[in-house]
Coordinates of C-alpha atoms and ligand atoms in Angstrom, one line a residue:
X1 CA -27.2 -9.7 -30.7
X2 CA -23.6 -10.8 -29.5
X3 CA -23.6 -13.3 -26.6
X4 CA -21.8 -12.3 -23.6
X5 CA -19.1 -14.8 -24.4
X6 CA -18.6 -13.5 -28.2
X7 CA -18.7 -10.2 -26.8
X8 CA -15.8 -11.3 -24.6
X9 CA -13.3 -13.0 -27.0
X10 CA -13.8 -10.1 -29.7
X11 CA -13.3 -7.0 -28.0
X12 CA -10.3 -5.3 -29.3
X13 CA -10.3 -2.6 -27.2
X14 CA -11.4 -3.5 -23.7
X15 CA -11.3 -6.5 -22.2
X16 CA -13.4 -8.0 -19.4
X17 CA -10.8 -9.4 -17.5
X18 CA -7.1 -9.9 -17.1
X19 CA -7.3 -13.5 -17.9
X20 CA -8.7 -12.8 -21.0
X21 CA -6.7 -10.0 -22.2
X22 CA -3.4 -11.6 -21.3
X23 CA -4.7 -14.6 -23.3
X24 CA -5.7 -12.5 -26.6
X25 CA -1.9 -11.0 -26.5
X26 CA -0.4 -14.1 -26.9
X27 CA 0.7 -14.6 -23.5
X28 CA 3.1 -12.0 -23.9
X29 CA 2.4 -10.9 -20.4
X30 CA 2.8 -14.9 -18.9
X31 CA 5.6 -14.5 -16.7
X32 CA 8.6 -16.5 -17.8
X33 CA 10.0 -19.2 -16.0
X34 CA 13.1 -17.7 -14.1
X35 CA 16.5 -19.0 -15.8
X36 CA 17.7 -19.9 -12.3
X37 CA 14.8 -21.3 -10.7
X38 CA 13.7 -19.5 -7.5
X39 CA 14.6 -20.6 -3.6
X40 CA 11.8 -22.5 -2.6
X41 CA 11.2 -21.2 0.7
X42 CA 10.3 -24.1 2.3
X43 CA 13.8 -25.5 2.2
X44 CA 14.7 -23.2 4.8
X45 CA 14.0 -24.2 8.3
X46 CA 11.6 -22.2 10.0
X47 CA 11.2 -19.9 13.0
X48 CA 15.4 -19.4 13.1
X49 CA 15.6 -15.7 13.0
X50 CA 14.5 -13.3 16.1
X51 CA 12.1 -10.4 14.5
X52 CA 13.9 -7.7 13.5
X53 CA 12.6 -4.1 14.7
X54 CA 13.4 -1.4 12.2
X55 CA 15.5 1.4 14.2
X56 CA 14.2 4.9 15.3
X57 CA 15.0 7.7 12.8
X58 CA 17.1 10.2 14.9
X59 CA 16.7 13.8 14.2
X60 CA 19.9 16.0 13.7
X61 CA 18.6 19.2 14.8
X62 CA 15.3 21.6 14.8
X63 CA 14.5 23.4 12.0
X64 CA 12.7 26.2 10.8
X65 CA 9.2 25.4 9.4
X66 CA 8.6 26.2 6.1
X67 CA 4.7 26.8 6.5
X68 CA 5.5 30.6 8.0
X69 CA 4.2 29.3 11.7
X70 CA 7.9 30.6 12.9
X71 CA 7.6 27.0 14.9
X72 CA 11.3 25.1 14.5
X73 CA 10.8 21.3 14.1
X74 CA 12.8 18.2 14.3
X75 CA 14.8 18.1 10.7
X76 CA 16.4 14.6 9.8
X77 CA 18.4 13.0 6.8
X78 CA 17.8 9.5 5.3
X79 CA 19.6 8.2 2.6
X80 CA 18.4 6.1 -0.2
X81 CA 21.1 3.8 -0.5
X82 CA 22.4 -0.1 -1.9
X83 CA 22.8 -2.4 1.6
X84 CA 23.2 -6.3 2.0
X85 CA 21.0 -7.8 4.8
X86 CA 20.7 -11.5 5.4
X87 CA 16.7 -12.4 5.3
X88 CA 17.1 -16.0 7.0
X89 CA 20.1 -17.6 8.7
X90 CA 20.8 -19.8 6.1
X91 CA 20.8 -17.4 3.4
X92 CA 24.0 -15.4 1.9
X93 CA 23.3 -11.5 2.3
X94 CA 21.1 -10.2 -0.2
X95 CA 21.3 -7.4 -2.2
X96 CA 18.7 -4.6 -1.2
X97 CA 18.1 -0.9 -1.9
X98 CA 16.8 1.0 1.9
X99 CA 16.2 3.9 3.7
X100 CA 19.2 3.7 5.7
X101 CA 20.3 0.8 6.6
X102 CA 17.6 -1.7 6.6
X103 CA 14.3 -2.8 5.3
X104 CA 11.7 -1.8 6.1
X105 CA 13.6 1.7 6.9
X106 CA 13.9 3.9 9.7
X107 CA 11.0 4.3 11.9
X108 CA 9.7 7.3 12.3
X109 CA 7.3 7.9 15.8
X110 CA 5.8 11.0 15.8
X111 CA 2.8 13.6 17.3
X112 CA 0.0 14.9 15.8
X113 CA 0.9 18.4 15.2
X114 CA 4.2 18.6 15.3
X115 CA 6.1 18.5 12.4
X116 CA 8.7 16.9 10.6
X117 CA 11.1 17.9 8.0
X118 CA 12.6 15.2 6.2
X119 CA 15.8 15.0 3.5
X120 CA 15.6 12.2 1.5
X121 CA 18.6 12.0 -0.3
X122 CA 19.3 9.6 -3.4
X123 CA 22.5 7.8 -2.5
X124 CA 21.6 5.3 -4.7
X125 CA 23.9 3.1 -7.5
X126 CA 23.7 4.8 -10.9
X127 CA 22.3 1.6 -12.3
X128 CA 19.2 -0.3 -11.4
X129 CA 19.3 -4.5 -10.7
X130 CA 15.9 -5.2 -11.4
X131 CA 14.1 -5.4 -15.0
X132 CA 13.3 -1.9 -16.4
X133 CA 10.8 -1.7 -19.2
X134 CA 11.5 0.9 -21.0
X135 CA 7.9 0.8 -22.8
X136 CA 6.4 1.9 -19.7
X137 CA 4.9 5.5 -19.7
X138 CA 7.9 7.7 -17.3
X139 CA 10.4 4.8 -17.9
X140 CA 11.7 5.4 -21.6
X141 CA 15.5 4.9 -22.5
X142 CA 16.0 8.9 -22.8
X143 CA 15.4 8.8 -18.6
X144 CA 17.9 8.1 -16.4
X145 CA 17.8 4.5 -14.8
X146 CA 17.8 5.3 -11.3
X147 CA 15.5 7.9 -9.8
X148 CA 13.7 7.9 -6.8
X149 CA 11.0 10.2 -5.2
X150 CA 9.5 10.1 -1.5
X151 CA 5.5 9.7 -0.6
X152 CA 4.1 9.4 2.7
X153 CA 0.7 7.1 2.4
X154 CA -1.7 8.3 4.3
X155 CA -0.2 11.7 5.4
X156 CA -2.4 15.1 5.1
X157 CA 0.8 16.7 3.6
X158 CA 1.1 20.1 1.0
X159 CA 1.1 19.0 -2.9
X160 CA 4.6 19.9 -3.0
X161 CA 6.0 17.3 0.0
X162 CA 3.9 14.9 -1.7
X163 CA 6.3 13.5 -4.0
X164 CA 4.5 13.7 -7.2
X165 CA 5.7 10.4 -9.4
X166 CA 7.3 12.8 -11.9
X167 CA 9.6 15.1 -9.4
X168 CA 11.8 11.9 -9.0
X169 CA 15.7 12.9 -8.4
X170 CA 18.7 11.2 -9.4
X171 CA 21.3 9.6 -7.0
X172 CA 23.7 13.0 -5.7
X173 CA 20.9 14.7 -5.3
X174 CA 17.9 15.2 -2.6
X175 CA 14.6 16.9 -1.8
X176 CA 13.2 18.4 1.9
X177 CA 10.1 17.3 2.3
X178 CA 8.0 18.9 4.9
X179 CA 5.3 17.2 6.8
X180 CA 2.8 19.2 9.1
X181 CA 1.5 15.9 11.1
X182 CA -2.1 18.0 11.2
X183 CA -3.8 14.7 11.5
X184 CA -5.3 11.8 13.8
X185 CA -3.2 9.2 15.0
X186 CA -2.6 6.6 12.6
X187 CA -0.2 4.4 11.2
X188 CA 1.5 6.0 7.8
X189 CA 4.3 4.4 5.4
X190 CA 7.0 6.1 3.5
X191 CA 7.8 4.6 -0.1
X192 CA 9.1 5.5 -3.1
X193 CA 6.8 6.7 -6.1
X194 CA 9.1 7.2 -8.6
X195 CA 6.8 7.1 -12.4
X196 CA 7.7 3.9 -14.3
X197 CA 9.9 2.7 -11.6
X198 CA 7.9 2.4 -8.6
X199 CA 7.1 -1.2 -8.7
X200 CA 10.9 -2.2 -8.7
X201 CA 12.2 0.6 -6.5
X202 CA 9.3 -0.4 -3.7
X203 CA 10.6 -4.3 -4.5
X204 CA 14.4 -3.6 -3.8
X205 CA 13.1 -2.2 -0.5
X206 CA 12.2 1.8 -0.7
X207 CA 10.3 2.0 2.2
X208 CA 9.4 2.4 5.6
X209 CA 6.7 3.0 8.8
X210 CA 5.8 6.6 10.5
X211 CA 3.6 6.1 13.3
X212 CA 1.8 9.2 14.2
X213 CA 0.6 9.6 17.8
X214 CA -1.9 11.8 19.5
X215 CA -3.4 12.3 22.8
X216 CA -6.6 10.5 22.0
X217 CA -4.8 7.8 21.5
X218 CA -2.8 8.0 25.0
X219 CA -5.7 8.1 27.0
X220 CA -6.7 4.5 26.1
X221 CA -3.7 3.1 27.5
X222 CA -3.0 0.3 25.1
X223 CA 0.0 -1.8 24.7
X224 CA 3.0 0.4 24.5
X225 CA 7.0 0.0 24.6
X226 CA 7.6 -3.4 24.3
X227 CA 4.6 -4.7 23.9
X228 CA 3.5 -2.3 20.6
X229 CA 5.4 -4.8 17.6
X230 CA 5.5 -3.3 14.0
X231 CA 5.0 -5.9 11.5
X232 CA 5.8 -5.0 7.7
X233 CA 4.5 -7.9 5.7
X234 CA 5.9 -8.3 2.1
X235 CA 6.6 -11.0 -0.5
X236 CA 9.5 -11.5 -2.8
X237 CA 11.3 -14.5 -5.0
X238 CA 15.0 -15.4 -4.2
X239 CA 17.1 -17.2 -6.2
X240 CA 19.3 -19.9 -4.5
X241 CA 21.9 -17.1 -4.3
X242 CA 19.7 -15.2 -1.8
X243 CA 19.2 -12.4 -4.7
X244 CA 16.1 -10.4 -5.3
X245 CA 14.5 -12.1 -8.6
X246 CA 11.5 -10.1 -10.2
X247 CA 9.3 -11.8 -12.3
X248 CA 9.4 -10.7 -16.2
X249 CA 7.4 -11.8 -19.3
X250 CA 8.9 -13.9 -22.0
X251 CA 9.2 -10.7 -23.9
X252 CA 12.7 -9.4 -23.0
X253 CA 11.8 -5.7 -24.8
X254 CA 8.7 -5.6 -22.5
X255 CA 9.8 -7.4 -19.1
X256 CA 6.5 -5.6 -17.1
X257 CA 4.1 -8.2 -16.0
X258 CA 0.7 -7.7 -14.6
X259 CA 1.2 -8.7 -11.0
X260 CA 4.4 -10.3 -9.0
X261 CA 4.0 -12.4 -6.2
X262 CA 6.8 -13.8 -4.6
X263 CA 7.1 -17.4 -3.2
X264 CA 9.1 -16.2 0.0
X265 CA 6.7 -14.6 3.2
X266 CA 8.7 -11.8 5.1
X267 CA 7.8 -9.9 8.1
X268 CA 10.4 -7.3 8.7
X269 CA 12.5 -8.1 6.4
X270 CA 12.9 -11.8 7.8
X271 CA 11.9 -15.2 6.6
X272 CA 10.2 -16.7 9.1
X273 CA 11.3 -15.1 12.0
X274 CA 9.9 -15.7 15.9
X275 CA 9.1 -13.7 18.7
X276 CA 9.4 -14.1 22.1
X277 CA 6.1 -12.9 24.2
X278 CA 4.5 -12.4 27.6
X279 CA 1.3 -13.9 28.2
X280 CA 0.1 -10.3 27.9
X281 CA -1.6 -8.1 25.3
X282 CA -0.1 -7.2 22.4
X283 CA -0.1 -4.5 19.7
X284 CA 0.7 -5.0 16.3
X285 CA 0.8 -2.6 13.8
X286 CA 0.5 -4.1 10.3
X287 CA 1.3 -3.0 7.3
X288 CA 1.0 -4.6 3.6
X289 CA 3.9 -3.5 1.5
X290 CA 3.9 -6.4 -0.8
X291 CA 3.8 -5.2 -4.3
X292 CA 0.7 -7.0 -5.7
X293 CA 0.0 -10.1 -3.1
X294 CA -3.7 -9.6 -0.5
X295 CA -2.7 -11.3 3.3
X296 CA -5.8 -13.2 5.3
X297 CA -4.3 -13.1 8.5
X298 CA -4.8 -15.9 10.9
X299 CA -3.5 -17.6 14.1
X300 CA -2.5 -20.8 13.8
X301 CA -5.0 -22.3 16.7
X302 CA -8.0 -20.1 15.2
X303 CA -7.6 -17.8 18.3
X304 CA -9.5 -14.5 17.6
X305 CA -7.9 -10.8 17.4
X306 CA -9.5 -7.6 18.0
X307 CA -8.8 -4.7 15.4
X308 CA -8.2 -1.6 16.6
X309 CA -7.8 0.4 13.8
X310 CA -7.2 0.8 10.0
X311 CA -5.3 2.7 7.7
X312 CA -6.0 6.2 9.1
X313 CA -6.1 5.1 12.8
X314 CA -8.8 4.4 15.4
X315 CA -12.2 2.5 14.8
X316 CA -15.1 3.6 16.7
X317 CA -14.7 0.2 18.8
X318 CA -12.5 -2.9 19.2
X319 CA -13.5 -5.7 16.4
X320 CA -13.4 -9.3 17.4
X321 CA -12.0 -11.3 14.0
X322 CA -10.7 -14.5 13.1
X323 CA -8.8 -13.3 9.8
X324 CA -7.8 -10.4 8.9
X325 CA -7.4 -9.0 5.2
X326 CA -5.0 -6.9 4.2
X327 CA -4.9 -5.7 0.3
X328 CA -1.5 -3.6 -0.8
X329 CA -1.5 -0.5 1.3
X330 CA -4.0 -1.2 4.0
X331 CA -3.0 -1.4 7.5
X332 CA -4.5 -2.8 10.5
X333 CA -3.9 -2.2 14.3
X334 CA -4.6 -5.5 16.0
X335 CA -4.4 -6.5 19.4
X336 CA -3.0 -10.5 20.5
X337 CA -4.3 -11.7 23.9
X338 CA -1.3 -14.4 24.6
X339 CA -2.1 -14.7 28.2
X340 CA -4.8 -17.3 27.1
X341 CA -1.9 -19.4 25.2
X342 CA 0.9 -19.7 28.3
X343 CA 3.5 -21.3 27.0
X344 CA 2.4 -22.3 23.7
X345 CA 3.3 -21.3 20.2
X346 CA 1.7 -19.9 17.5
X347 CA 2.1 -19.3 14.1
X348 CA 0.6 -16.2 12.2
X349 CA -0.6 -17.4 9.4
X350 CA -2.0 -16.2 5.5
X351 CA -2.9 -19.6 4.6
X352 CA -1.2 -21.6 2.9
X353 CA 2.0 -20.0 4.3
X354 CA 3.4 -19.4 7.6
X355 CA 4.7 -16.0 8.2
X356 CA 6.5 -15.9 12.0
X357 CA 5.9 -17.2 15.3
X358 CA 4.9 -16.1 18.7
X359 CA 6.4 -17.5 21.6
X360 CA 4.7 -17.4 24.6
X361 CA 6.7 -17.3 28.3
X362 CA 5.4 -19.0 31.3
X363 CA 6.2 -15.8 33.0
X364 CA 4.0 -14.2 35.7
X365 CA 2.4 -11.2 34.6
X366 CA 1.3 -8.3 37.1
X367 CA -0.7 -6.4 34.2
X368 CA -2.0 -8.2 30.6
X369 CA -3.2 -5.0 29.6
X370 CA -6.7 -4.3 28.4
X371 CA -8.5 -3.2 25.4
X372 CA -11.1 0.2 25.9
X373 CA -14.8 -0.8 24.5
X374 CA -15.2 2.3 23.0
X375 CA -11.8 3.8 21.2
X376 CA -12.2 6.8 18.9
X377 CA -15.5 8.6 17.4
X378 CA -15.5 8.4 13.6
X379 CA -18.8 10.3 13.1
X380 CA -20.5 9.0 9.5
X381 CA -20.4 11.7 6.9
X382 CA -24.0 12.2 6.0
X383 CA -24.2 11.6 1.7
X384 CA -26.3 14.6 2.0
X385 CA -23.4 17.0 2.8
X386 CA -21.7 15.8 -0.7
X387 CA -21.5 18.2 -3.9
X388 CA -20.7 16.2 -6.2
X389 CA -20.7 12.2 -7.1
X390 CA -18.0 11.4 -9.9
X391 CA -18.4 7.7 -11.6
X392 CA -15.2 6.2 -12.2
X393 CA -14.4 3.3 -14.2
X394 CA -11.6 0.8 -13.1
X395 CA -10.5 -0.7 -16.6
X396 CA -7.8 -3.1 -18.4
X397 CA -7.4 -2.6 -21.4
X398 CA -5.8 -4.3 -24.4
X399 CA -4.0 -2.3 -27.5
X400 CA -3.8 -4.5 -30.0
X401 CA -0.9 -2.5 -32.1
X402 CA 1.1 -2.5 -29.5
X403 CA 0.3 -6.4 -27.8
X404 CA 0.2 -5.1 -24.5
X405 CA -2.3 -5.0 -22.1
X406 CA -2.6 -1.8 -19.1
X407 CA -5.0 -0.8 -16.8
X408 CA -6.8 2.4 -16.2
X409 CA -9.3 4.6 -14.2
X410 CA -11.6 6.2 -16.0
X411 CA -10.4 4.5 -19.5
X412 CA -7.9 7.6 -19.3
X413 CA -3.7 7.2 -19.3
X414 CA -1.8 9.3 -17.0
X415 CA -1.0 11.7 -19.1
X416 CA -4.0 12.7 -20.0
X417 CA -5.5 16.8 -18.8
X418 CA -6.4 16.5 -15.4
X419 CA -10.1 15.5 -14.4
X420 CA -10.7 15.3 -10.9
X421 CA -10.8 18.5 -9.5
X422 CA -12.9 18.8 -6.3
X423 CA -12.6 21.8 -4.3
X424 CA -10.9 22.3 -0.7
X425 CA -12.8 21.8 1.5
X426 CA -16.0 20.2 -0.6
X427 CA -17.4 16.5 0.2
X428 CA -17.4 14.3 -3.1
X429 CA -18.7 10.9 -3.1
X430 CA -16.5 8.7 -5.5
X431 CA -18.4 5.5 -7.4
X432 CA -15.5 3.4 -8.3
X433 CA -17.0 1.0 -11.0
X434 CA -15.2 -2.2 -11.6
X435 CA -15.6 -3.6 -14.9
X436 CA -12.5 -6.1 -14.0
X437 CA -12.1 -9.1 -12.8
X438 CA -9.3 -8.2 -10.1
X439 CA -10.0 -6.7 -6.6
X440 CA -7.8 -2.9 -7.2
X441 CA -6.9 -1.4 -3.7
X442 CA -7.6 2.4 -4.6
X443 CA -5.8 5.0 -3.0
X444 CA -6.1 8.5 -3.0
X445 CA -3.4 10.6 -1.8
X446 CA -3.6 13.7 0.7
X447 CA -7.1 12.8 2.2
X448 CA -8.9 10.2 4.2
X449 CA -12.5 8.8 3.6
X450 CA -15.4 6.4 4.5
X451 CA -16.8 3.6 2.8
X452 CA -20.3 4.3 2.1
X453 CA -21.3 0.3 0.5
X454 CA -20.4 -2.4 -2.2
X455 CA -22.7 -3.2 -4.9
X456 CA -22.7 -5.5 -7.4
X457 CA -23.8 -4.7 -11.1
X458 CA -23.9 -6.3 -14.5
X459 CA -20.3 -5.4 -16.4
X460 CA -22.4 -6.6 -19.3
X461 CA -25.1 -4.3 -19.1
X462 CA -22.4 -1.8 -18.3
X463 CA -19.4 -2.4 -21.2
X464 CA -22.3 -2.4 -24.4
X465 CA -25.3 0.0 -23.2
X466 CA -23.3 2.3 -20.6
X467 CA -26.1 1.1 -18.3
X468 CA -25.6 0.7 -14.6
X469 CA -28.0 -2.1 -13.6
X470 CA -27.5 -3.5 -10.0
X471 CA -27.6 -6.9 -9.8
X472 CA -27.5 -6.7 -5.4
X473 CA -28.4 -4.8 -2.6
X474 CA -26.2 -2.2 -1.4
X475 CA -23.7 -4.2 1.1
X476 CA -22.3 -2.1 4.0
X477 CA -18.9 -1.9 4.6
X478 CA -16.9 -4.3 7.3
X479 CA -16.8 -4.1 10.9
X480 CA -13.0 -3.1 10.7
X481 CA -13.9 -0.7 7.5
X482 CA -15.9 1.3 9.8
X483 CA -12.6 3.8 10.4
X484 CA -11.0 6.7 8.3
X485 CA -9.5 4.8 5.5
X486 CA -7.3 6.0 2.8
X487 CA -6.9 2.8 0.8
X488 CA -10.4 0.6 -0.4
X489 CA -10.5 -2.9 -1.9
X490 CA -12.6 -2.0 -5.0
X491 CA -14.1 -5.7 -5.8
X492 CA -15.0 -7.0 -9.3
X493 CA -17.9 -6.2 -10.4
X494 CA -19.1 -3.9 -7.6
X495 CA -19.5 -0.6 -7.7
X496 CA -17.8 0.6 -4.2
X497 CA -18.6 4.5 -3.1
X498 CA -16.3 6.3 -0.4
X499 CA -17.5 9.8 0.5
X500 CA -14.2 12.0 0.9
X501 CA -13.7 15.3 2.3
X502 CA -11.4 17.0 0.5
X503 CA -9.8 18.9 3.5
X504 CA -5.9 20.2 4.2
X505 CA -4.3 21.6 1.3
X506 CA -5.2 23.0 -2.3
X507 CA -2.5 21.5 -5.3
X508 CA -1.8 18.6 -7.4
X509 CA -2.1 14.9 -6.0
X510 CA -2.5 11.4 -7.5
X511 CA -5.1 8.3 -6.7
X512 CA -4.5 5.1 -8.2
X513 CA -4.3 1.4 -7.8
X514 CA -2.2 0.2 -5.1
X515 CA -1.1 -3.1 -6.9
X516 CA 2.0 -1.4 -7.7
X517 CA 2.2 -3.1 -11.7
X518 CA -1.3 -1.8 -12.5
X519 CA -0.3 1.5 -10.6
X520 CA 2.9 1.6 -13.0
X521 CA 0.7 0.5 -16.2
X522 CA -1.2 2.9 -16.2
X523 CA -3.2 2.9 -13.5
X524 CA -2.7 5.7 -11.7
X525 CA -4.6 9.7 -12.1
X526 CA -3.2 13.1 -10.9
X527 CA -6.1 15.4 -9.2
X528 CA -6.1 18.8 -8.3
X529 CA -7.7 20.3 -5.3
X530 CA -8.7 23.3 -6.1
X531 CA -8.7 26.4 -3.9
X532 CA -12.1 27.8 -3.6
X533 CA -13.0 30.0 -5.9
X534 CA -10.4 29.5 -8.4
X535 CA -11.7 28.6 -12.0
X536 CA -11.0 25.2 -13.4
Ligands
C2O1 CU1 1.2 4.2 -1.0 CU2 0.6 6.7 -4.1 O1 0.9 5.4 -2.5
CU2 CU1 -0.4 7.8 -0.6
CU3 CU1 -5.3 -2.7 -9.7

């Protein structure tokens, strides 16, 4: 009989949790200290810097459709390319990579139904500035350094738009990308995905925001113009230069570490920056693009917000909240009241750090704005209609031979024949077991889903005997999970199960972790949707 602790320390194969596994290599995934040591952010005087607002992508001309509708749509061209932007007043201009001339990127603010064809072209240098690990599966020595490859999260777009990790392009060349915007409302984000790369592509800045809009969404009349902000939260380390410094492990031949954080909070691209406000409502759309790093958003005097949506748009109604959490990927639509707090100013917070600060006028307001009671239907998709439940592990893993330590769904590497293969048009419901001590934020491309419920079971029981044995009740979902999601916070030790209908298009799509070093290491799937009828 091995004790849980024994059965712990000698596993050779899998490991219970990061902690332990990076402990068993060695620590040959510690991150090293820096050689310069990093800026420490709070040297820099706060609350300097307006908020920046990433500029409207401008389309150069209409297009014909490639989806044989004969409909010509708005066709535009955004380079991948090496800029310099200064992230705090007192900073020198940092080196960054964009799409076009800032990050976050171009905005993109577009309908539901119409459209949009897209050239991303690879301007990019021909060699990359962060640290490459060329032991990574996509990123070997044979490849070239710099590729790049364009995925919009959360859009209903045809396999071959998608950007699949492996159709990555090299700078010179491009790719059209179409997308049909057949979908609610929502808040979407454009990033890169290229295999191996991702993590320090999305880190040098390789993304951006596409707001989708509908007439749903009209109808309610919320904050608009002005008053609707974009805030793009990320975190990276600086060194006192102002450069972009990723973390690496002590091993120079194997730089990859398990997770970066970075020391310095930015919200657009700024360190903390202000904004100037009415004492009106606000709405902020929120987006986590921070590599590996969770936000609790706060305000600073404990004032509540009301969430008004999540990842794929509306929630059935307004949610009152003190913090909100935000894993890699997620987004949240939250409205401010700052009419209560004339003249004061606040700080949003994700304790311990400051991110920004609102600034409230004194000035008279005709109209604050209100918030609907009721917002959009999100009808619960009965477990019944399912036809199929898949269980899928959440794993890290250790290989001994090779002292390194990866992650993976369903104990399977990428590169392993495809296994998920539900049917267009089919319901699945999806058990995502974690046997890990890390919270994964699991995203599946192409569709959206709900969260059925959260329940805890014994890894234990699980790891030796293959045995699920629930150790809790099922727990629902939260208040502001209640909406279409396409990203879910899988928690250790729970078993989490989203019910997804596979609806749009038939073809070959990923899901994986959105911590983008356990996406790159290797956790991360292809599945294919399979046309009905068509044999597996
Ligand atoms: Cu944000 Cu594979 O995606
Ligand atoms: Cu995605
Ligand atoms: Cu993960």
């Amino acid at each position: 009989m091995i004790t849980r602790r024994r059965f712990l320390s000698q596993s050779t194969l899998i490991a219970a949790s990061s902690a332990v596994a990076r402990a068993m290599v060695h620590n040959s995934h510690a991150v090293a200290p820096p050689v310069v040591p990093n800026l420490d952010p709070d040297t820099l005087a706060r609350f300097v810097d307006p908020l920046p607002l990433p500029q409207l992508a401008q389309p150069i001309e209409r297009r014909m459709a490639p989806d044989g509708s004969g409909e010509r749509v708005p066709f535009y061209r955004v380079p991948m390319r090496a800029i310099s932007a200064k992230l705090h007043r007192d900073l020198p201009p940092t080196n960054l990579w964009a799409f076009g001339g800032s990050v976050p990127g171009v905005l993109f603010d577009t309908r539901s139904g119409e459209g949009r064809l897209i050239e991303w072209a690879n301007e990019l240098p021909q060699k990359h500035f962060l640290p490459i690990d060329h032991n990574l599966h996509g990123a070997e020595k044979n490849v070239p350094e710099v590729r790049g490859v364009v995925h919009l999260h959360g859009g209903k777009t045809p396999a071959e738009s998608d950007g699949y990790p492996e159709d990555w392009y090299v700078p010179g060349q491009s790719r059209t990308y179409y997308y049909p915007n057949r979908q609610d409302a929502a808040l979407l984000w454009y990033h890169d995905h290229a295999m191996g790369i991702n993590r320090l592509n999305i880190y040098a800045g390789l993304f951006g925001l596409y707001i989708v809009r509908d007439s749903v969404e009209d109808a309610l009349h919320l904050p608009s113009g002005k008053y609707e902000i974009p805030l793009v939260l990320m975190d990276r380390n600086l060194r006192p230069d102002g450069q972009l410094s990723y973390p690496v492990s002590p091993d120079p031949e194997r730089p990859w570490v398990p997770e970066a954080f970075g020391e310095a909070q930015l919200v657009n691209g700024k360190l903390f920056p202000y904004l100037d406000v009415e004492p009106r409502l606000y709405r902020f759309r929120i987006l986590n693009a921070a590599n590996g790093r969770f936000y609790r958003l706060s305000l600073s005097n404990g004032a509540q917000m009301q969430q008004i949506g999540t990842d794929q748009g509306l929630l059935p109604a307004p949610v009152a909240l003190k913090y909100v959490q935000l894993a890699p990927g997620e987004r949240a639509d939250v409205i401010v009241d700052f009419s209560v707090h004339r003249g004061e100013k606040l700080q949003l917070m994700s304790e311990p750090f400051e991110l920004m600060q609102f600034r409230v006028s004194n000035a008279a307001v005709s109209d604050v704005g209100a918030v609907p009671a009721a917002l959009r239907p999100v009808p619960r998709i009965a477990e019944s209609s399912a036809v199929l439940t898949r269980r899928l592990t959440l794993d890290e893993s250790l290989n001994m031979v090779a002292e390194s330590m990866g992650m993976l769904l369903n104990k399977t590497p990428w590169h392993a024949p495809i296994a998920e293969k539900p049917v267009l048009n089919t319901t699945e419901i999806w058990e995502l077991v974690n046997l890990t001590e890390d919270v994964h934020p699991i995203h599946l491309h192409l569709v959206r889903f709900q969260i059925l419920d959260r329940r805890r079971f014994d890894v234990f029981d699980y790891m030796t005997a293959n045995k699920l044995r629930f150790t809790s009740p099922p727990m629902r979902p939260d208040a502001n999970e209640m909406g279409w999601k396409d990203t879910v916070r899988v928690n250790s030790g729970t078993v989490t199960r989203i019910i997804v209908p596979f609806v749009g298009y038939a073809g070959r799509y990923i899901w994986h972790c959105h911590i983008l070093e356990h996406e790159e290491n290797e956790m991360m799937r292809p599945y294919e949707v399979l046309r009905a009828g068509s044999s597996s």
